[in-house]
Amino acid sequence: MTITTLSLPSIQQFESMGLQWHTDLDNTSYISDELIHITEQEANVFYEAGNTLYDMFVEAGEYVIENDLFFELDIPPSLIDAIKQSWEEDIHWHLYGRFDLAGGLEGRPIKLLEFNADTPTMLYETALLQWALLKHNELDENKQFNNIHNALSENFKRLITLDKNTSSFNSLYEGWKILFSCITDSSEDISTTRFLEYIARESGFICDFAPIDKINFSATEGVSFEGVNYEFLFKLIPWENIAIDEPELALLMSEMMTNHNAIFLNPAYTLLFQSKRMLKILWDLFPNHPLLLPASFEPLPKTKQVHKRAFGREGANIEIIDSQGRILESKEGIYTHHKSVYQAYYELNSHKDAHYQPNVFFAYESCGLGFRKGGNIIDNFSKFVSHCIK
């Protein structure tokens, strides 16, 4: 790997760009001063990998629904009807997701680790901050695999056109409104949500932001905030969390969908993609595909592997297990009640004892690349690392 050093903006400059979580608990910068150099060919391979993987997830989603495999994916029963409806109706458009990958540099094949399809973060820093870092260092800010802003703008318009071609958006647009929401105790979630709100407003929608607990949900009236009704609600809150923590709300949202008075972003079917147990379904459908790793609901025999939970996050409840079944490294967490999946181990890109995980954003097509730097298990203390194309 080729890595050079960047000059970082001051804390005040970071904050002026909307980055409030600029330091971690140890007071080190969350934004790394490293810059990973990739080739144009490597950028193209990341692009094609994301597109191919998305098509595979769509085929796997259809397979799960047709064969009623919701229990196998650890899907809460209260969301099954919403998943089926959102899958069948074109109006439920997948806005964006993030593929977590390994490899892709210096000739190493790309392998899928998981797909954060419902509520992926790291969007703001991938779309905006790494572009700003190149500009801050007087480098060519266009030398990145980073078209996230434009891709999201086009995908917002597809909420109305429901088609690849968005040229008809202006004639179809009739003052459609999107309410953006998240839990407000996370500055990262707020920045991600407000960034999406900015792009939607720029694209032509009427938008507002509200804490999730301030929104009115009605089976007959839909979504409203401060007396205004909204056709769309973007919620940076995982579907599975809603089903587990607020089961009555999950059922109410399903009823609102049935009554066709609210459309939720991302749609309920993204929970199928979000479940890490989909890795096993993919391996069953596409055995030995070059982008996939062997995966099973049971431990893989005589194989170094990673034990994950269906809906674990930020490295929590991850175990790296050797071929003899011994735990080499693990992270504790709150997801032990979710079902297990086992995936063959594949080493991350490494440089000077650190590991670098590529993350490809997808919004109708692959649209951007960022990296996270950490240990063998990428967790919530990982650093964001920018890239440039040589």
Short mmCIF file of C-alpha atoms in Angstrom, two decimals:
data_model
loop_
_atom_site.label_atom_id
_atom_site.label_comp_id
_atom_site.label_asym_id
_atom_site.label_seq_id
_atom_site.Cartn_x
_atom_site.Cartn_y
_atom_site.Cartn_z
CA MET A 1 0.00 0.00 0.00
CA THR A 2 1.11 3.50 -0.76
CA ILE A 3 0.25 5.91 2.04
CA THR A 4 1.29 9.54 2.41
CA THR A 5 0.62 12.11 5.13
CA LEU A 6 -1.98 14.87 4.95
CA SER A 7 -2.16 18.17 6.75
CA LEU A 8 -5.39 18.18 8.77
CA PRO A 9 -7.59 21.25 9.19
CA SER A 10 -7.90 22.81 12.61
CA ILE A 11 -10.66 21.77 14.99
CA GLN A 12 -12.44 25.01 14.15
CA GLN A 13 -12.24 24.25 10.43
CA PHE A 14 -13.56 20.71 11.03
CA GLU A 15 -16.47 22.15 12.98
CA SER A 16 -17.19 24.69 10.25
CA MET A 17 -17.59 21.71 7.89
CA GLY A 18 -20.07 20.10 10.28
CA LEU A 19 -17.76 17.54 11.91
CA GLN A 20 -18.51 17.69 15.63
CA TRP A 21 -17.09 14.25 16.48
CA HIS A 22 -13.58 15.25 15.38
CA THR A 23 -11.82 13.49 18.26
CA ASP A 24 -12.21 10.08 19.88
CA LEU A 25 -12.34 9.35 23.60
CA ASP A 26 -8.53 9.31 23.76
CA ASN A 27 -8.45 12.82 22.20
CA THR A 28 -6.89 11.54 18.99
CA SER A 29 -8.40 12.71 15.72
CA TYR A 30 -11.14 10.52 14.26
CA ILE A 31 -10.02 11.72 10.83
CA SER A 32 -6.67 10.15 10.00
CA ASP A 33 -3.87 12.24 8.52
CA GLU A 34 -3.09 9.36 6.14
CA LEU A 35 -3.93 9.31 2.45
CA ILE A 36 -4.22 5.96 0.63
CA HIS A 37 -3.20 6.04 -3.02
CA ILE A 38 -5.09 3.73 -5.35
CA THR A 39 -4.91 3.22 -9.11
CA GLU A 40 -7.67 3.99 -11.60
CA GLN A 41 -7.97 0.25 -12.19
CA GLU A 42 -8.45 -0.42 -8.47
CA ALA A 43 -11.16 2.26 -8.34
CA ASN A 44 -12.94 0.60 -11.27
CA VAL A 45 -12.74 -2.80 -9.59
CA PHE A 46 -14.33 -1.39 -6.40
CA TYR A 47 -17.05 0.19 -8.56
CA GLU A 48 -17.84 -3.04 -10.38
CA ALA A 49 -17.73 -5.08 -7.17
CA GLY A 50 -20.42 -2.94 -5.55
CA ASN A 51 -22.68 -3.17 -8.60
CA THR A 52 -22.29 -6.93 -8.84
CA LEU A 53 -22.87 -7.46 -5.13
CA TYR A 54 -26.04 -5.39 -5.15
CA ASP A 55 -27.50 -7.50 -7.96
CA MET A 56 -26.65 -10.60 -5.95
CA PHE A 57 -28.37 -9.22 -2.84
CA VAL A 58 -31.50 -8.49 -4.89
CA GLU A 59 -31.57 -12.06 -6.16
CA ALA A 60 -30.98 -13.36 -2.64
CA GLY A 61 -33.76 -11.11 -1.27
CA GLU A 62 -36.20 -12.55 -3.77
CA TYR A 63 -35.11 -16.05 -2.76
CA VAL A 64 -35.65 -15.32 0.95
CA ILE A 65 -39.15 -13.96 0.37
CA GLU A 66 -40.20 -16.76 -1.97
CA ASN A 67 -38.97 -19.41 0.46
CA ASP A 68 -40.14 -17.69 3.66
CA LEU A 69 -36.66 -17.60 5.21
CA PHE A 70 -37.30 -14.65 7.52
CA PHE A 71 -36.70 -16.69 10.67
CA GLU A 72 -33.36 -17.86 9.28
CA LEU A 73 -32.33 -14.22 8.80
CA ASP A 74 -33.41 -13.32 12.36
CA ILE A 75 -36.06 -10.92 11.02
CA PRO A 76 -38.54 -9.70 13.67
CA PRO A 77 -41.98 -11.17 12.80
CA SER A 78 -43.65 -7.78 13.21
CA LEU A 79 -41.77 -6.49 10.14
CA ILE A 80 -42.38 -9.35 7.71
CA ASP A 81 -45.50 -7.82 6.15
CA ALA A 82 -43.74 -4.46 5.77
CA ILE A 83 -40.77 -6.16 4.13
CA LYS A 84 -42.99 -8.01 1.66
CA GLN A 85 -44.99 -4.90 0.78
CA SER A 86 -41.92 -2.69 0.35
CA TRP A 87 -40.34 -5.37 -1.85
CA GLU A 88 -43.39 -5.66 -4.11
CA GLU A 89 -44.21 -1.96 -4.50
CA ASP A 90 -41.88 0.14 -6.63
CA ILE A 91 -42.50 3.28 -4.59
CA HIS A 92 -40.28 1.94 -1.79
CA TRP A 93 -36.92 2.98 -3.18
CA HIS A 94 -33.59 2.02 -1.62
CA LEU A 95 -31.83 5.35 -1.12
CA TYR A 96 -28.30 4.23 -0.21
CA GLY A 97 -26.19 1.56 1.48
CA ARG A 98 -22.56 0.74 2.27
CA PHE A 99 -20.59 -2.39 1.44
CA ASP A 100 -17.85 -3.31 3.91
CA LEU A 101 -15.12 -5.12 2.02
CA ALA A 102 -11.65 -6.60 2.35
CA GLY A 103 -8.86 -6.66 -0.24
CA GLY A 104 -8.99 -4.64 -3.43
CA LEU A 105 -5.45 -3.24 -3.17
CA GLU A 106 -2.16 -4.46 -4.59
CA GLY A 107 -3.82 -7.25 -6.53
CA ARG A 108 -5.70 -8.80 -3.58
CA PRO A 109 -9.20 -9.95 -4.59
CA ILE A 110 -12.13 -8.07 -3.10
CA LYS A 111 -14.27 -10.00 -0.63
CA LEU A 112 -17.61 -8.98 0.87
CA LEU A 113 -17.65 -8.76 4.66
CA GLU A 114 -21.18 -7.37 5.07
CA PHE A 115 -23.70 -4.88 3.67
CA ASN A 116 -24.90 -1.96 5.81
CA ALA A 117 -28.02 -1.42 3.75
CA ASP A 118 -30.42 0.20 6.19
CA THR A 119 -28.70 2.87 8.30
CA PRO A 120 -25.09 3.21 7.16
CA THR A 121 -23.03 6.00 8.65
CA MET A 122 -19.60 7.22 7.44
CA LEU A 123 -21.49 8.91 4.62
CA TYR A 124 -20.67 12.51 5.53
CA GLU A 125 -16.94 11.98 5.83
CA THR A 126 -16.74 9.83 2.68
CA ALA A 127 -18.78 12.19 0.53
CA LEU A 128 -17.54 15.54 1.79
CA LEU A 129 -14.63 15.49 4.23
CA GLN A 130 -12.17 13.43 2.20
CA TRP A 131 -12.88 15.66 -0.79
CA ALA A 132 -12.26 18.71 1.41
CA LEU A 133 -9.01 17.19 2.71
CA LEU A 134 -7.61 16.93 -0.81
CA LYS A 135 -8.57 20.51 -1.44
CA HIS A 136 -7.08 21.62 1.91
CA ASN A 137 -3.78 19.98 0.92
CA GLU A 138 -3.84 21.62 -2.54
CA LEU A 139 -4.33 18.27 -4.26
CA ASP A 140 -6.75 17.55 -7.10
CA GLU A 141 -10.03 16.98 -5.27
CA ASN A 142 -11.45 15.29 -8.38
CA LYS A 143 -8.93 12.48 -8.11
CA GLN A 144 -11.20 10.29 -5.98
CA PHE A 145 -13.74 7.56 -6.46
CA ASN A 146 -16.37 9.83 -4.95
CA ASN A 147 -19.60 10.71 -6.73
CA ILE A 148 -21.77 10.26 -3.64
CA HIS A 149 -23.33 13.73 -3.63
CA ASN A 150 -24.55 13.54 -7.24
CA ALA A 151 -25.58 9.89 -6.93
CA LEU A 152 -27.72 10.63 -3.88
CA SER A 153 -29.29 13.65 -5.58
CA GLU A 154 -30.28 11.50 -8.53
CA ASN A 155 -31.60 8.77 -6.26
CA PHE A 156 -33.74 11.24 -4.33
CA LYS A 157 -35.33 12.20 -7.65
CA ARG A 158 -35.98 8.51 -8.36
CA LEU A 159 -38.27 8.47 -5.34
CA ILE A 160 -40.63 10.28 -7.73
CA THR A 161 -39.63 9.10 -11.20
CA LEU A 162 -39.03 5.45 -10.13
CA ASP A 163 -36.76 5.15 -13.12
CA LYS A 164 -33.11 5.37 -14.10
CA ASN A 165 -33.84 8.49 -16.14
CA THR A 166 -34.66 11.40 -13.82
CA SER A 167 -35.33 13.97 -16.55
CA SER A 168 -39.08 13.79 -15.85
CA PHE A 169 -38.62 14.77 -12.18
CA ASN A 170 -39.59 18.42 -12.61
CA SER A 171 -42.84 17.60 -14.39
CA LEU A 172 -43.78 14.96 -11.80
CA TYR A 173 -42.70 16.97 -8.77
CA GLU A 174 -45.64 18.52 -6.91
CA GLY A 175 -44.18 19.76 -3.66
CA TRP A 176 -43.25 16.36 -2.23
CA LYS A 177 -41.96 16.58 1.33
CA ILE A 178 -39.36 14.53 3.22
CA LEU A 179 -38.95 14.63 6.99
CA PHE A 180 -35.49 13.62 8.21
CA SER A 181 -35.04 12.12 11.65
CA CYS A 182 -32.61 10.36 13.97
CA ILE A 183 -31.87 9.97 17.66
CA THR A 184 -30.31 13.26 18.71
CA ASP A 185 -27.76 11.99 21.25
CA SER A 186 -25.27 11.18 18.45
CA SER A 187 -23.56 14.06 16.64
CA GLU A 188 -22.48 11.62 13.92
CA ASP A 189 -26.07 10.55 13.27
CA ILE A 190 -27.24 14.15 13.22
CA SER A 191 -24.54 15.20 10.73
CA THR A 192 -25.29 12.23 8.48
CA THR A 193 -29.02 12.92 8.56
CA ARG A 194 -28.68 16.68 8.03
CA PHE A 195 -26.29 16.05 5.12
CA LEU A 196 -28.94 13.89 3.44
CA GLU A 197 -31.53 16.58 4.17
CA TYR A 198 -29.31 19.16 2.47
CA ILE A 199 -28.98 17.03 -0.66
CA ALA A 200 -32.73 16.32 -0.81
CA ARG A 201 -33.57 20.01 -0.47
CA GLU A 202 -30.99 20.87 -3.12
CA SER A 203 -32.62 18.24 -5.36
CA GLY A 204 -36.01 19.94 -5.13
CA PHE A 205 -37.83 18.47 -2.11
CA ILE A 206 -39.39 20.36 0.78
CA CYS A 207 -37.53 19.13 3.86
CA ASP A 208 -37.34 19.44 7.60
CA PHE A 209 -35.55 17.71 10.48
CA ALA A 210 -37.07 16.38 13.70
CA PRO A 211 -35.97 14.17 16.58
CA ILE A 212 -37.71 10.82 16.22
CA ASP A 213 -39.58 11.26 19.52
CA LYS A 214 -41.14 14.52 18.30
CA ILE A 215 -42.78 12.98 15.23
CA ASN A 216 -46.46 12.06 15.11
CA PHE A 217 -47.24 8.66 13.58
CA SER A 218 -50.86 8.04 12.60
CA ALA A 219 -52.39 5.07 10.83
CA THR A 220 -54.88 7.37 9.13
CA GLU A 221 -52.97 10.65 8.78
CA GLY A 222 -49.42 9.42 8.14
CA VAL A 223 -46.27 11.21 9.31
CA SER A 224 -46.48 14.75 10.65
CA PHE A 225 -44.32 17.23 12.54
CA GLU A 226 -45.50 20.57 13.91
CA GLY A 227 -48.74 20.30 11.97
CA VAL A 228 -47.15 19.50 8.60
CA ASN A 229 -47.67 16.14 6.88
CA TYR A 230 -44.81 14.48 5.02
CA GLU A 231 -45.01 11.88 2.27
CA PHE A 232 -41.56 10.47 3.14
CA LEU A 233 -39.78 9.86 6.43
CA PHE A 234 -36.04 9.19 6.46
CA LYS A 235 -35.10 7.56 9.77
CA LEU A 236 -31.49 6.87 10.67
CA ILE A 237 -32.75 4.27 13.12
CA PRO A 238 -32.39 0.56 12.28
CA TRP A 239 -35.58 -1.31 11.49
CA GLU A 240 -34.63 -4.10 13.87
CA ASN A 241 -34.19 -1.60 16.72
CA ILE A 242 -37.66 -0.21 16.08
CA ALA A 243 -39.13 -3.73 16.12
CA ILE A 244 -37.32 -4.74 19.31
CA ASP A 245 -37.44 -1.49 21.30
CA GLU A 246 -40.71 -0.04 19.99
CA PRO A 247 -42.83 -3.00 18.78
CA GLU A 248 -46.05 -0.95 18.74
CA LEU A 249 -44.38 1.64 16.51
CA ALA A 250 -43.19 -1.11 14.13
CA LEU A 251 -46.75 -2.39 13.76
CA LEU A 252 -48.05 1.17 13.33
CA MET A 253 -45.51 1.89 10.58
CA SER A 254 -46.59 -1.30 8.81
CA GLU A 255 -50.21 -0.18 9.04
CA MET A 256 -49.28 3.23 7.63
CA MET A 257 -47.62 1.52 4.68
CA THR A 258 -50.74 -0.61 4.14
CA ASN A 259 -52.81 2.58 4.12
CA HIS A 260 -50.35 4.17 1.68
CA ASN A 261 -49.97 7.36 3.67
CA ALA A 262 -46.23 7.14 4.41
CA ILE A 263 -43.08 5.93 2.67
CA PHE A 264 -40.11 5.12 4.87
CA LEU A 265 -36.43 5.46 3.93
CA ASN A 266 -34.62 3.20 3.79
CA PRO A 267 -37.45 0.75 3.01
CA ALA A 268 -38.21 -2.21 5.24
CA TYR A 269 -36.79 -4.74 2.79
CA THR A 270 -33.29 -3.39 3.39
CA LEU A 271 -33.44 -5.30 6.68
CA LEU A 272 -32.97 -8.47 4.60
CA PHE A 273 -29.73 -7.07 3.22
CA GLN A 274 -28.71 -5.74 6.62
CA SER A 275 -28.88 -9.17 8.27
CA LYS A 276 -25.41 -10.70 8.28
CA ARG A 277 -27.04 -14.11 8.03
CA MET A 278 -27.69 -13.17 4.39
CA LEU A 279 -24.00 -14.03 3.89
CA LYS A 280 -24.92 -17.72 4.17
CA ILE A 281 -27.81 -17.34 1.71
CA LEU A 282 -25.48 -15.64 -0.77
CA TRP A 283 -22.93 -18.44 -0.44
CA ASP A 284 -25.68 -21.01 -1.04
CA LEU A 285 -26.90 -19.19 -4.16
CA PHE A 286 -23.49 -18.22 -5.52
CA PRO A 287 -21.05 -20.86 -4.23
CA ASN A 288 -17.38 -20.00 -4.76
CA HIS A 289 -18.20 -16.61 -6.26
CA PRO A 290 -14.94 -14.60 -6.28
CA LEU A 291 -16.50 -11.74 -4.27
CA LEU A 292 -17.80 -14.00 -1.50
CA LEU A 293 -16.36 -15.92 1.44
CA PRO A 294 -17.71 -19.26 2.69
CA ALA A 295 -20.44 -18.63 5.27
CA SER A 296 -22.65 -20.85 7.41
CA PHE A 297 -25.15 -20.72 10.27
CA GLU A 298 -22.94 -23.28 12.02
CA PRO A 299 -19.17 -23.13 12.69
CA LEU A 300 -17.12 -23.88 9.58
CA PRO A 301 -15.10 -27.09 10.12
CA LYS A 302 -11.31 -26.75 10.33
CA THR A 303 -11.41 -23.17 9.06
CA LYS A 304 -10.16 -19.89 10.44
CA GLN A 305 -13.35 -17.85 10.62
CA VAL A 306 -15.21 -14.89 12.05
CA HIS A 307 -18.25 -15.38 14.26
CA LYS A 308 -20.78 -12.55 13.82
CA ARG A 309 -24.30 -11.76 14.99
CA ALA A 310 -27.11 -11.11 12.54
CA PHE A 311 -27.47 -7.45 13.53
CA GLY A 312 -24.29 -6.59 15.38
CA ARG A 313 -22.69 -3.20 14.81
CA GLU A 314 -19.27 -1.53 15.01
CA GLY A 315 -17.38 -4.74 15.70
CA ALA A 316 -19.46 -5.68 18.73
CA ASN A 317 -19.86 -9.40 19.52
CA ILE A 318 -17.28 -10.37 16.89
CA GLU A 319 -14.96 -13.34 17.44
CA ILE A 320 -12.01 -14.40 15.29
CA ILE A 321 -11.66 -18.17 15.64
CA ASP A 322 -8.76 -20.34 14.47
CA SER A 323 -9.11 -23.64 12.59
CA GLN A 324 -9.10 -25.54 15.90
CA GLY A 325 -12.05 -23.57 17.27
CA ARG A 326 -10.00 -21.37 19.62
CA ILE A 327 -10.92 -17.70 19.98
CA LEU A 328 -7.99 -15.55 18.87
CA GLU A 329 -9.62 -12.16 19.37
CA SER A 330 -13.05 -10.90 20.33
CA LYS A 331 -15.10 -7.81 21.11
CA GLU A 332 -17.92 -7.72 23.62
CA GLY A 333 -21.27 -6.12 22.89
CA ILE A 334 -25.00 -6.04 23.33
CA TYR A 335 -26.01 -8.28 20.42
CA THR A 336 -25.69 -11.74 21.95
CA HIS A 337 -29.45 -12.32 21.62
CA HIS A 338 -29.20 -12.26 17.81
CA LYS A 339 -28.58 -15.41 15.78
CA SER A 340 -25.03 -16.33 14.71
CA VAL A 341 -23.35 -16.54 11.34
CA TYR A 342 -19.83 -17.80 10.60
CA GLN A 343 -17.74 -16.43 7.74
CA ALA A 344 -14.32 -17.59 6.59
CA TYR A 345 -11.56 -15.23 7.73
CA TYR A 346 -9.97 -12.95 5.16
CA GLU A 347 -7.24 -10.58 6.25
CA LEU A 348 -7.78 -6.87 5.79
CA ASN A 349 -5.35 -4.68 3.87
CA SER A 350 -2.47 -3.89 6.19
CA HIS A 351 0.31 -1.33 6.56
CA LYS A 352 2.69 -0.98 9.52
CA ASP A 353 0.63 -3.17 11.87
CA ALA A 354 -2.62 -1.34 11.09
CA HIS A 355 -5.54 -2.68 9.05
CA TYR A 356 -7.55 -0.81 6.44
CA GLN A 357 -11.08 -1.75 5.42
CA PRO A 358 -12.48 -0.36 2.16
CA ASN A 359 -16.11 0.74 2.23
CA VAL A 360 -18.07 1.30 -1.00
CA PHE A 361 -21.26 3.35 -0.95
CA PHE A 362 -24.11 2.38 -3.24
CA ALA A 363 -26.92 4.67 -4.44
CA TYR A 364 -28.47 3.05 -7.54
CA GLU A 365 -24.87 2.23 -8.44
CA SER A 366 -21.52 2.23 -6.68
CA CYS A 367 -20.69 5.86 -6.03
CA GLY A 368 -17.89 6.33 -3.51
CA LEU A 369 -15.01 4.82 -1.56
CA GLY A 370 -13.63 5.45 1.92
CA PHE A 371 -11.44 3.49 4.32
CA ARG A 372 -11.51 2.71 8.02
CA LYS A 373 -8.30 2.04 9.93
CA GLY A 374 -8.15 -0.17 13.01
CA GLY A 375 -7.19 -3.56 14.33
CA ASN A 376 -8.18 -7.02 13.16
CA ILE A 377 -11.72 -6.15 14.20
CA ILE A 378 -12.87 -2.78 12.90
CA ASP A 379 -14.85 -1.19 15.73
CA ASN A 380 -16.21 2.20 16.84
CA PHE A 381 -12.66 3.40 17.58
CA SER A 382 -11.55 3.00 13.98
CA LYS A 383 -10.26 6.04 12.09
CA PHE A 384 -11.55 7.39 8.80
CA VAL A 385 -8.90 7.40 6.07
CA SER A 386 -9.15 9.29 2.78
CA HIS A 387 -7.93 8.14 -0.60
CA CYS A 388 -6.83 9.55 -3.92
CA ILE A 389 -6.37 8.09 -7.38
CA LYS A 390 -2.81 8.12 -8.64
#
